[in-house]
């Protein structure tokens, strides 16, 4: 940090610079007495050494010792500022004055704009690479002067940053390392998803939802399928409801749907395929062993003093602000509000499931972390209940206007083949109406507002992404936090830009 002390008649200006001064032999060309002293021990400097010195180069001094140094430079006529930006004028802020309150009177510093002639005068022009500043003129100097206000730093967080789940560009205005403004820039992943859905049939529009929150794609499919089924007025078979309810790992999702990320599995009228043989046994084995992994996670993090220091009292959101900002999911439960769509508005078979809704008390990053850990345990409870209660039977509604024919029927029946072709090219018609269906996704309330006009294509499809209001409030959450805390805040916000930008 480059700091300067106000110049008075009996006190020269002193610059404090990083402790990377060049060797003393490089300063032999300076037309003044060569001074050698230890920067960390000013007691070695005798006052009589400074008498008659024309120019003093102050390099690598510590701020708290500047006052003592200034008292020893009573007879110097010039002080060379050895720092890159020392030819400009700087106004110290209140924070700097508190930090260097023992460094003398801190105030305005005037510097000469015409410094080339002074470099030649004292023989420093050949060392221009070592010095990029200028000596100070005497008080009688009447040349052109300029002043400069110290500006806060603007830092771009992203859009290529490993901590942001996607292309988040966050413009941070910093005062030192403290954030005084955080402006999110969205739209870098905008694909006009809602508009594209209006030009697709209800079946063709389903894969677009896999690309929203691609970390939990089947939840997106479920919200859209529930909205279509509500407009159609149909009820899917119980087995299909239980299949939709379980939180599957990617490996299980790949086995049942054929795709690891974009499953296209949950469809209006049920699900695409039934479970392969042995999958339920494998899910049970995994669900029995997974609590041990959660325990290992908690042993490593929950009581870790470093983890707690980086998450406790970081990103605090009180209950009132959480409701006013439209937060859902862990963001509102971490603030102490017991809100869960699966409890307040049960859908599918959640009214038959027994599970608890964990809540926090303080609303900081640590509370949100604890809520997510407990939610993993509650998800395991739901998985066990689904495995025990899942009935045998069909996985689709018995209405060939809504679901395609089976592949075996297509091999024996020409009508089934024609039906399959028309189903995927023309789609099925949905009666006119409008509906909004929310579900409890891992990141909060994921909702689909669907308007049908009686054709095979949606008239309007609005998607409520839970991460959008969370990101909109990031300035208020990060205000007056350290820049290192941004990563913790974004991690607990759990933002995926596939759904935010859409």
Short mmCIF file of C-alpha atoms in Angstrom, two decimals:
data_model
loop_
_atom_site.label_atom_id
_atom_site.label_comp_id
_atom_site.label_asym_id
_atom_site.label_seq_id
_atom_site.Cartn_x
_atom_site.Cartn_y
_atom_site.Cartn_z
CA UNK A 1 0.00 0.00 0.00
CA UNK A 2 1.33 3.46 -0.93
CA UNK A 3 0.65 5.98 1.81
CA UNK A 4 1.71 9.60 2.09
CA UNK A 5 1.97 12.03 4.97
CA UNK A 6 0.82 15.63 4.56
CA UNK A 7 3.65 17.99 3.79
CA UNK A 8 4.19 20.83 6.24
CA UNK A 9 6.92 23.45 6.53
CA UNK A 10 8.83 21.40 9.05
CA UNK A 11 7.94 17.97 7.72
CA UNK A 12 8.72 16.49 4.29
CA UNK A 13 6.43 14.09 2.47
CA UNK A 14 7.19 10.43 3.06
CA UNK A 15 6.00 7.50 0.93
CA UNK A 16 5.59 3.99 2.26
CA UNK A 17 6.15 1.28 -0.32
CA UNK A 18 6.41 -2.54 -0.38
CA UNK A 19 9.59 -4.01 1.04
CA UNK A 20 11.14 -4.99 -2.28
CA UNK A 21 13.68 -2.20 -2.62
CA UNK A 22 16.47 -2.62 -5.20
CA UNK A 23 20.08 -3.07 -4.10
CA UNK A 24 21.78 -0.01 -2.66
CA UNK A 25 24.35 0.03 -5.42
CA UNK A 26 21.62 1.02 -7.86
CA UNK A 27 21.20 4.30 -6.01
CA UNK A 28 24.84 5.44 -6.20
CA UNK A 29 24.04 7.71 -9.15
CA UNK A 30 21.77 9.81 -6.96
CA UNK A 31 23.45 13.10 -6.20
CA UNK A 32 22.98 12.93 -2.44
CA UNK A 33 24.47 11.18 0.55
CA UNK A 34 24.04 7.43 0.41
CA UNK A 35 22.16 6.37 3.50
CA UNK A 36 22.07 2.86 4.88
CA UNK A 37 19.62 1.91 7.60
CA UNK A 38 17.54 -1.02 8.74
CA UNK A 39 13.88 -0.51 7.90
CA UNK A 40 12.69 -2.51 10.90
CA UNK A 41 14.88 -0.70 13.45
CA UNK A 42 14.69 3.07 13.15
CA UNK A 43 16.75 3.48 16.29
CA UNK A 44 19.82 2.86 14.14
CA UNK A 45 19.16 6.12 12.32
CA UNK A 46 20.92 9.09 13.89
CA UNK A 47 19.48 12.55 13.43
CA UNK A 48 22.80 14.05 12.36
CA UNK A 49 22.92 11.72 9.36
CA UNK A 50 20.05 13.62 7.75
CA UNK A 51 21.62 17.08 7.89
CA UNK A 52 22.36 18.53 4.48
CA UNK A 53 20.63 15.77 2.54
CA UNK A 54 19.12 17.05 -0.70
CA UNK A 55 17.00 14.03 -1.55
CA UNK A 56 15.87 11.05 0.46
CA UNK A 57 14.49 7.88 -1.04
CA UNK A 58 12.08 6.27 1.40
CA UNK A 59 11.45 2.69 0.40
CA UNK A 60 9.88 -0.17 2.31
CA UNK A 61 8.89 1.64 5.46
CA UNK A 62 6.21 0.44 7.86
CA UNK A 63 3.23 2.75 8.36
CA UNK A 64 3.29 2.83 12.15
CA UNK A 65 6.90 4.08 12.10
CA UNK A 66 6.40 6.86 9.60
CA UNK A 67 5.90 9.52 12.25
CA UNK A 68 9.25 8.72 13.84
CA UNK A 69 10.91 8.80 10.45
CA UNK A 70 9.37 12.16 9.62
CA UNK A 71 10.70 13.64 12.81
CA UNK A 72 14.23 12.71 11.69
CA UNK A 73 13.87 14.29 8.23
CA UNK A 74 13.60 17.88 9.41
CA UNK A 75 16.22 19.36 7.08
CA UNK A 76 15.43 17.56 3.82
CA UNK A 77 14.27 19.72 0.94
CA UNK A 78 12.96 16.90 -1.24
CA UNK A 79 11.75 13.38 -0.75
CA UNK A 80 11.50 11.04 -3.70
CA UNK A 81 8.38 8.85 -3.70
CA UNK A 82 9.43 5.41 -4.78
CA UNK A 83 6.11 3.93 -5.90
CA UNK A 84 4.37 3.48 -9.23
CA UNK A 85 1.38 5.76 -8.61
CA UNK A 86 2.94 8.26 -6.25
CA UNK A 87 2.84 11.10 -8.78
CA UNK A 88 -0.94 11.29 -8.34
CA UNK A 89 -2.87 12.77 -5.47
CA UNK A 90 -4.68 10.58 -3.01
CA UNK A 91 -7.24 11.29 -0.32
CA UNK A 92 -7.05 8.71 2.47
CA UNK A 93 -10.41 7.37 3.55
CA UNK A 94 -11.64 6.87 7.10
CA UNK A 95 -10.63 3.24 7.13
CA UNK A 96 -7.04 4.12 6.22
CA UNK A 97 -6.88 6.81 8.86
CA UNK A 98 -7.98 4.32 11.50
CA UNK A 99 -5.46 1.75 10.30
CA UNK A 100 -2.54 4.21 10.20
CA UNK A 101 -3.64 6.55 12.98
CA UNK A 102 -0.08 6.58 14.37
CA UNK A 103 1.47 7.56 11.06
CA UNK A 104 1.06 11.30 11.56
CA UNK A 105 -1.45 13.64 9.98
CA UNK A 106 -2.84 12.04 6.86
CA UNK A 107 -4.29 14.38 4.27
CA UNK A 108 -4.02 15.81 0.80
CA UNK A 109 -0.76 15.35 -1.08
CA UNK A 110 0.24 17.59 -3.98
CA UNK A 111 2.63 16.27 -6.59
CA UNK A 112 4.24 17.87 -9.60
CA UNK A 113 2.97 16.82 -13.02
CA UNK A 114 6.23 17.80 -14.73
CA UNK A 115 8.82 15.49 -13.27
CA UNK A 116 11.10 14.58 -16.20
CA UNK A 117 13.36 17.57 -15.58
CA UNK A 118 13.79 16.61 -11.95
CA UNK A 119 14.81 13.08 -12.85
CA UNK A 120 17.60 14.43 -15.02
CA UNK A 121 18.61 16.95 -12.40
CA UNK A 122 19.30 14.35 -9.73
CA UNK A 123 20.56 11.69 -12.14
CA UNK A 124 17.66 9.24 -11.99
CA UNK A 125 16.71 9.22 -15.66
CA UNK A 126 18.82 6.10 -16.28
CA UNK A 127 16.93 4.25 -13.53
CA UNK A 128 13.47 4.91 -14.93
CA UNK A 129 12.49 1.23 -14.74
CA UNK A 130 13.20 1.21 -11.03
CA UNK A 131 11.32 4.42 -10.31
CA UNK A 132 8.09 5.51 -11.94
CA UNK A 133 7.39 8.49 -9.70
CA UNK A 134 8.67 12.01 -9.29
CA UNK A 135 10.27 14.15 -6.59
CA UNK A 136 8.18 16.75 -4.86
CA UNK A 137 8.69 20.42 -5.64
CA UNK A 138 9.13 22.96 -2.92
CA UNK A 139 6.21 24.99 -1.59
CA UNK A 140 7.12 27.84 -3.94
CA UNK A 141 6.42 25.73 -7.04
CA UNK A 142 3.74 27.42 -9.16
CA UNK A 143 3.48 24.88 -11.98
CA UNK A 144 0.40 22.90 -13.00
CA UNK A 145 -0.81 20.57 -10.31
CA UNK A 146 -3.39 17.81 -10.40
CA UNK A 147 -5.22 15.81 -7.82
CA UNK A 148 -6.83 12.42 -7.97
CA UNK A 149 -9.44 10.80 -5.77
CA UNK A 150 -8.66 7.23 -4.77
CA UNK A 151 -11.28 5.03 -6.42
CA UNK A 152 -12.70 1.80 -5.07
CA UNK A 153 -11.67 -1.28 -6.98
CA UNK A 154 -14.09 -2.95 -9.39
CA UNK A 155 -13.52 -6.68 -9.62
CA UNK A 156 -15.14 -9.08 -12.07
CA UNK A 157 -16.09 -12.34 -10.39
CA UNK A 158 -16.56 -14.63 -13.37
CA UNK A 159 -18.09 -15.33 -15.82
CA UNK A 160 -15.50 -18.14 -15.86
CA UNK A 161 -15.10 -18.97 -12.20
CA UNK A 162 -15.11 -22.43 -10.62
CA UNK A 163 -17.18 -21.27 -7.65
CA UNK A 164 -20.10 -20.14 -9.82
CA UNK A 165 -22.27 -22.96 -11.11
CA UNK A 166 -22.47 -21.61 -14.62
CA UNK A 167 -21.66 -18.33 -16.29
CA UNK A 168 -22.12 -15.95 -13.38
CA UNK A 169 -20.58 -12.52 -13.83
CA UNK A 170 -20.56 -10.64 -10.57
CA UNK A 171 -19.16 -7.11 -10.59
CA UNK A 172 -17.86 -6.38 -7.10
CA UNK A 173 -17.06 -2.89 -5.86
CA UNK A 174 -14.45 -3.24 -3.17
CA UNK A 175 -13.12 -1.00 -0.45
CA UNK A 176 -9.98 -2.87 0.35
CA UNK A 177 -11.30 -6.41 0.67
CA UNK A 178 -14.76 -5.35 1.83
CA UNK A 179 -17.64 -5.56 -0.63
CA UNK A 180 -19.70 -2.38 -0.79
CA UNK A 181 -21.62 -3.31 -3.94
CA UNK A 182 -22.31 -6.54 -5.82
CA UNK A 183 -24.06 -6.40 -9.18
CA UNK A 184 -24.94 -9.72 -10.87
CA UNK A 185 -24.95 -9.76 -14.67
CA UNK A 186 -27.22 -12.45 -16.06
CA UNK A 187 -28.20 -13.55 -19.53
CA UNK A 188 -24.97 -15.17 -20.69
CA UNK A 189 -26.79 -18.53 -20.84
CA UNK A 190 -30.09 -17.21 -22.15
CA UNK A 191 -31.57 -19.51 -24.80
CA UNK A 192 -35.18 -18.23 -25.00
CA UNK A 193 -36.43 -21.50 -23.52
CA UNK A 194 -39.92 -20.24 -22.72
CA UNK A 195 -40.39 -18.92 -26.26
CA UNK A 196 -39.11 -22.12 -27.84
CA UNK A 197 -41.60 -24.15 -25.81
CA UNK A 198 -44.46 -22.23 -27.44
CA UNK A 199 -43.43 -23.64 -30.83
CA UNK A 200 -43.19 -27.26 -29.68
CA UNK A 201 -45.80 -29.82 -28.81
CA UNK A 202 -46.22 -30.77 -25.17
CA UNK A 203 -44.16 -33.90 -25.72
CA UNK A 204 -41.43 -32.10 -27.66
CA UNK A 205 -41.21 -29.35 -25.01
CA UNK A 206 -40.31 -31.79 -22.25
CA UNK A 207 -36.55 -32.08 -23.00
CA UNK A 208 -36.15 -28.31 -22.55
CA UNK A 209 -36.81 -28.75 -18.84
CA UNK A 210 -33.85 -31.11 -18.51
CA UNK A 211 -31.60 -28.21 -19.52
CA UNK A 212 -32.83 -25.82 -16.83
CA UNK A 213 -31.58 -27.14 -13.50
CA UNK A 214 -29.42 -29.81 -15.06
CA UNK A 215 -28.24 -30.98 -11.63
CA UNK A 216 -31.74 -32.18 -10.69
CA UNK A 217 -33.35 -32.55 -14.10
CA UNK A 218 -36.18 -34.92 -13.19
CA UNK A 219 -37.70 -32.38 -10.80
CA UNK A 220 -38.09 -30.00 -13.72
CA UNK A 221 -39.74 -32.69 -15.83
CA UNK A 222 -42.09 -33.48 -12.99
CA UNK A 223 -43.32 -29.88 -12.65
CA UNK A 224 -44.13 -29.62 -16.35
CA UNK A 225 -45.79 -33.04 -16.46
CA UNK A 226 -47.95 -32.21 -13.44
CA UNK A 227 -49.09 -28.98 -15.09
CA UNK A 228 -50.08 -30.80 -18.30
CA UNK A 229 -51.85 -33.54 -16.36
CA UNK A 230 -53.75 -30.95 -14.35
CA UNK A 231 -55.02 -29.30 -17.53
CA UNK A 232 -55.92 -32.70 -18.99
CA UNK A 233 -57.67 -33.71 -15.79
CA UNK A 234 -56.00 -37.13 -15.61
CA UNK A 235 -54.64 -39.15 -12.71
CA UNK A 236 -51.56 -41.28 -13.31
CA UNK A 237 -51.11 -44.81 -11.87
CA UNK A 238 -49.81 -45.09 -8.28
CA UNK A 239 -46.63 -46.87 -9.33
CA UNK A 240 -45.71 -43.96 -11.58
CA UNK A 241 -46.22 -41.55 -8.66
CA UNK A 242 -43.82 -43.50 -6.46
CA UNK A 243 -41.24 -43.69 -9.23
CA UNK A 244 -41.36 -39.92 -9.56
CA UNK A 245 -40.88 -39.36 -5.84
CA UNK A 246 -37.49 -40.84 -5.18
CA UNK A 247 -34.30 -38.79 -5.21
CA UNK A 248 -32.16 -40.83 -7.59
CA UNK A 249 -28.46 -40.61 -8.05
CA UNK A 250 -27.14 -40.06 -11.57
CA UNK A 251 -26.09 -43.68 -11.89
CA UNK A 252 -29.60 -44.90 -11.14
CA UNK A 253 -31.09 -42.28 -13.42
CA UNK A 254 -28.86 -43.49 -16.23
CA UNK A 255 -29.91 -47.11 -15.71
CA UNK A 256 -33.60 -46.31 -15.74
CA UNK A 257 -33.71 -43.64 -18.46
CA UNK A 258 -30.65 -44.33 -20.60
CA UNK A 259 -29.19 -40.84 -20.05
CA UNK A 260 -27.03 -39.57 -17.22
CA UNK A 261 -27.97 -35.89 -17.35
CA UNK A 262 -30.90 -35.21 -19.70
CA UNK A 263 -33.23 -38.05 -18.88
CA UNK A 264 -36.51 -37.14 -20.64
CA UNK A 265 -38.01 -39.77 -18.36
CA UNK A 266 -40.92 -38.19 -16.45
CA UNK A 267 -43.61 -37.48 -19.03
CA UNK A 268 -47.25 -36.35 -19.03
CA UNK A 269 -49.28 -39.43 -18.18
CA UNK A 270 -46.60 -41.26 -16.19
CA UNK A 271 -43.01 -42.22 -16.89
CA UNK A 272 -41.28 -43.46 -20.02
CA UNK A 273 -40.18 -46.92 -18.82
CA UNK A 274 -40.50 -49.17 -15.81
CA UNK A 275 -37.54 -50.03 -13.62
CA UNK A 276 -35.01 -52.52 -14.96
CA UNK A 277 -34.67 -55.77 -13.05
CA UNK A 278 -32.58 -55.41 -9.89
CA UNK A 279 -32.64 -51.61 -9.73
CA UNK A 280 -34.80 -51.39 -6.60
CA UNK A 281 -32.46 -53.76 -4.76
CA UNK A 282 -29.47 -51.64 -5.75
CA UNK A 283 -31.23 -48.47 -4.61
CA UNK A 284 -31.96 -50.08 -1.26
CA UNK A 285 -28.34 -51.16 -0.81
CA UNK A 286 -27.15 -47.65 -1.62
CA UNK A 287 -29.70 -46.03 0.72
CA UNK A 288 -28.52 -48.25 3.58
CA UNK A 289 -24.85 -47.34 3.11
CA UNK A 290 -25.23 -43.65 2.29
CA UNK A 291 -25.77 -42.46 5.92
CA UNK A 292 -22.19 -43.49 6.64
CA UNK A 293 -21.01 -41.07 3.97
CA UNK A 294 -23.11 -38.31 5.52
CA UNK A 295 -21.53 -39.03 8.90
CA UNK A 296 -18.06 -38.78 7.34
CA UNK A 297 -19.03 -35.44 5.83
CA UNK A 298 -20.21 -34.10 9.17
CA UNK A 299 -17.16 -35.40 11.01
CA UNK A 300 -14.97 -33.48 8.60
CA UNK A 301 -16.92 -30.20 8.40
CA UNK A 302 -19.62 -29.62 11.01
CA UNK A 303 -17.30 -29.00 13.98
CA UNK A 304 -14.29 -27.96 11.94
CA UNK A 305 -13.12 -24.61 13.30
CA UNK A 306 -11.98 -23.40 9.88
CA UNK A 307 -15.28 -24.38 8.27
CA UNK A 308 -17.24 -22.67 11.03
CA UNK A 309 -15.10 -19.54 10.82
CA UNK A 310 -15.80 -19.28 7.08
CA UNK A 311 -19.56 -19.91 7.32
CA UNK A 312 -20.89 -18.68 10.69
CA UNK A 313 -22.25 -15.10 10.51
CA UNK A 314 -21.58 -15.06 6.76
CA UNK A 315 -24.42 -14.23 4.35
CA UNK A 316 -27.05 -13.69 7.04
CA UNK A 317 -30.65 -13.49 5.81
CA UNK A 318 -33.34 -12.83 8.41
CA UNK A 319 -36.84 -14.26 8.11
CA UNK A 320 -38.48 -10.98 7.11
CA UNK A 321 -36.06 -10.31 4.27
CA UNK A 322 -36.30 -13.91 3.08
CA UNK A 323 -40.06 -13.58 2.65
CA UNK A 324 -39.88 -10.12 1.09
CA UNK A 325 -37.32 -11.26 -1.47
CA UNK A 326 -39.37 -14.32 -2.41
CA UNK A 327 -36.87 -16.88 -1.16
CA UNK A 328 -37.85 -20.54 -1.08
CA UNK A 329 -36.24 -23.83 -0.19
CA UNK A 330 -33.19 -23.87 2.05
CA UNK A 331 -32.78 -20.11 1.75
CA UNK A 332 -36.02 -19.52 3.68
CA UNK A 333 -35.81 -22.60 5.91
CA UNK A 334 -32.31 -21.62 7.01
CA UNK A 335 -33.81 -18.37 8.33
CA UNK A 336 -36.20 -20.25 10.62
CA UNK A 337 -39.34 -20.46 8.44
CA UNK A 338 -40.79 -23.94 8.12
CA UNK A 339 -41.86 -23.80 4.49
CA UNK A 340 -41.89 -26.80 2.18
CA UNK A 341 -44.23 -27.30 -0.78
CA UNK A 342 -44.33 -31.02 -0.04
CA UNK A 343 -45.91 -30.19 3.33
CA UNK A 344 -47.97 -27.08 2.56
CA UNK A 345 -49.29 -28.22 -0.85
CA UNK A 346 -48.68 -31.99 -1.09
CA UNK A 347 -48.56 -33.42 -4.60
CA UNK A 348 -48.23 -36.94 -5.93
CA UNK A 349 -47.84 -39.21 -2.86
CA UNK A 350 -46.05 -36.83 -0.50
CA UNK A 351 -49.13 -36.75 1.70
CA UNK A 352 -48.37 -40.42 2.47
CA UNK A 353 -44.71 -39.78 3.30
CA UNK A 354 -43.38 -39.11 6.78
CA UNK A 355 -40.43 -36.73 6.94
CA UNK A 356 -39.32 -33.67 8.88
CA UNK A 357 -38.54 -30.19 7.59
CA UNK A 358 -35.24 -28.93 9.08
CA UNK A 359 -34.96 -25.22 9.81
CA UNK A 360 -32.17 -22.93 10.97
CA UNK A 361 -32.08 -20.18 13.55
CA UNK A 362 -29.69 -17.51 12.29
CA UNK A 363 -29.99 -17.62 8.52
CA UNK A 364 -26.25 -17.69 7.78
CA UNK A 365 -24.23 -19.99 5.55
CA UNK A 366 -23.63 -22.42 8.40
CA UNK A 367 -27.36 -22.84 9.06
CA UNK A 368 -28.03 -23.46 5.39
CA UNK A 369 -25.28 -26.06 5.33
CA UNK A 370 -26.80 -27.86 8.32
CA UNK A 371 -30.23 -27.79 6.69
CA UNK A 372 -28.92 -29.41 3.53
CA UNK A 373 -27.13 -32.13 5.47
CA UNK A 374 -30.31 -32.95 7.39
CA UNK A 375 -32.35 -32.89 4.18
CA UNK A 376 -30.17 -35.67 2.82
CA UNK A 377 -31.13 -37.78 5.80
CA UNK A 378 -34.81 -36.96 5.30
CA UNK A 379 -34.53 -37.87 1.61
CA UNK A 380 -33.27 -41.29 2.65
CA UNK A 381 -36.38 -41.70 4.79
CA UNK A 382 -38.54 -40.92 1.77
CA UNK A 383 -36.60 -43.39 -0.38
CA UNK A 384 -37.13 -46.22 2.11
CA UNK A 385 -40.84 -45.46 2.34
CA UNK A 386 -41.20 -45.40 -1.45
CA UNK A 387 -39.41 -48.73 -1.81
CA UNK A 388 -41.66 -50.32 0.81
CA UNK A 389 -44.96 -48.86 -0.38
CA UNK A 390 -44.51 -48.89 -4.16
CA UNK A 391 -47.27 -51.03 -5.70
CA UNK A 392 -47.07 -53.16 -8.81
CA UNK A 393 -48.98 -52.15 -11.90
CA UNK A 394 -48.91 -49.79 -14.85
CA UNK A 395 -46.59 -46.83 -15.18
CA UNK A 396 -48.69 -44.84 -17.68
CA UNK A 397 -52.32 -43.84 -18.03
CA UNK A 398 -54.45 -46.03 -20.25
CA UNK A 399 -55.15 -43.31 -22.80
CA UNK A 400 -53.39 -43.60 -26.13
CA UNK A 401 -54.22 -40.00 -26.94
CA UNK A 402 -51.77 -38.94 -24.24
CA UNK A 403 -49.18 -41.73 -24.19
CA UNK A 404 -47.59 -43.43 -27.22
CA UNK A 405 -48.18 -47.13 -27.94
CA UNK A 406 -45.75 -49.73 -26.71
CA UNK A 407 -42.92 -50.71 -28.99
CA UNK A 408 -44.06 -54.36 -29.05
CA UNK A 409 -47.47 -53.29 -30.34
CA UNK A 410 -45.88 -51.29 -33.14
CA UNK A 411 -44.28 -54.46 -34.53
CA UNK A 412 -47.63 -56.24 -34.87
CA UNK A 413 -50.08 -53.44 -35.59
CA UNK A 414 -49.97 -50.91 -38.42
CA UNK A 415 -52.45 -48.72 -36.50
CA UNK A 416 -50.05 -48.53 -33.57
CA UNK A 417 -47.20 -47.51 -35.87
CA UNK A 418 -49.34 -44.76 -37.43
CA UNK A 419 -50.44 -43.67 -33.97
CA UNK A 420 -46.81 -43.48 -32.81
CA UNK A 421 -45.86 -41.37 -35.82
CA UNK A 422 -48.74 -38.91 -35.39
CA UNK A 423 -48.21 -38.73 -31.63
CA UNK A 424 -44.63 -37.47 -31.89
CA UNK A 425 -45.20 -35.24 -34.92
CA UNK A 426 -48.55 -33.65 -34.09
CA UNK A 427 -48.80 -34.23 -30.33
CA UNK A 428 -51.98 -34.29 -28.27
CA UNK A 429 -54.45 -31.48 -27.69
CA UNK A 430 -54.89 -29.93 -24.25
CA UNK A 431 -58.20 -28.24 -23.33
CA UNK A 432 -58.06 -24.43 -22.96
CA UNK A 433 -57.11 -23.25 -19.51
CA UNK A 434 -54.31 -22.00 -17.28
CA UNK A 435 -52.64 -23.49 -14.24
CA UNK A 436 -49.65 -23.02 -11.97
CA UNK A 437 -47.96 -26.06 -10.45
CA UNK A 438 -45.16 -25.69 -7.87
CA UNK A 439 -42.92 -28.49 -6.66
CA UNK A 440 -40.19 -28.60 -4.03
CA UNK A 441 -36.96 -28.81 -6.01
CA UNK A 442 -33.57 -29.09 -4.27
CA UNK A 443 -33.00 -25.35 -4.78
CA UNK A 444 -36.47 -24.17 -3.75
CA UNK A 445 -39.89 -23.80 -5.28
CA UNK A 446 -39.75 -24.64 -8.97
CA UNK A 447 -43.01 -23.66 -10.63
CA UNK A 448 -44.55 -23.89 -14.09
CA UNK A 449 -47.35 -21.55 -15.19
CA UNK A 450 -48.94 -23.11 -18.25
CA UNK A 451 -51.58 -21.60 -20.52
CA UNK A 452 -53.31 -23.87 -23.07
CA UNK A 453 -55.44 -22.69 -25.99
CA UNK A 454 -56.87 -26.04 -27.09
CA UNK A 455 -54.09 -26.88 -29.54
CA UNK A 456 -51.20 -29.29 -29.26
CA UNK A 457 -48.76 -26.51 -28.35
CA UNK A 458 -48.64 -24.34 -25.20
CA UNK A 459 -49.86 -20.78 -25.65
CA UNK A 460 -47.58 -19.61 -22.84
CA UNK A 461 -45.21 -21.36 -20.48
CA UNK A 462 -43.65 -19.36 -17.67
CA UNK A 463 -40.99 -20.98 -15.51
CA UNK A 464 -40.39 -19.87 -11.95
CA UNK A 465 -36.75 -20.59 -11.24
CA UNK A 466 -35.96 -20.69 -7.50
CA UNK A 467 -32.43 -19.40 -8.05
CA UNK A 468 -33.54 -16.16 -9.72
CA UNK A 469 -34.75 -14.30 -6.58
CA UNK A 470 -31.82 -15.73 -4.63
CA UNK A 471 -29.35 -14.22 -7.09
CA UNK A 472 -31.26 -10.93 -7.23
CA UNK A 473 -30.59 -10.34 -3.52
CA UNK A 474 -26.88 -11.14 -3.62
CA UNK A 475 -25.92 -7.49 -3.09
CA UNK A 476 -27.83 -7.28 0.18
CA UNK A 477 -26.46 -10.64 1.31
CA UNK A 478 -22.82 -9.83 0.49
CA UNK A 479 -22.83 -6.17 1.56
CA UNK A 480 -19.90 -5.38 3.90
CA UNK A 481 -18.60 -8.94 3.65
CA UNK A 482 -15.10 -9.90 2.60
CA UNK A 483 -14.44 -10.91 -0.97
CA UNK A 484 -13.47 -14.39 0.24
CA UNK A 485 -17.00 -14.81 1.62
CA UNK A 486 -18.59 -14.55 -1.84
CA UNK A 487 -17.72 -18.16 -2.59
CA UNK A 488 -19.44 -19.37 0.57
CA UNK A 489 -22.54 -17.28 -0.15
CA UNK A 490 -22.85 -18.50 -3.73
CA UNK A 491 -22.37 -22.08 -2.58
CA UNK A 492 -25.26 -21.85 -0.13
CA UNK A 493 -27.45 -20.01 -2.65
CA UNK A 494 -26.98 -23.07 -4.88
CA UNK A 495 -27.44 -21.24 -8.17
CA UNK A 496 -27.57 -23.01 -11.52
CA UNK A 497 -27.66 -20.64 -14.46
CA UNK A 498 -29.51 -23.01 -16.71
CA UNK A 499 -32.69 -22.11 -14.85
CA UNK A 500 -31.78 -18.51 -13.98
CA UNK A 501 -31.05 -17.40 -17.55
CA UNK A 502 -33.36 -19.90 -19.26
#
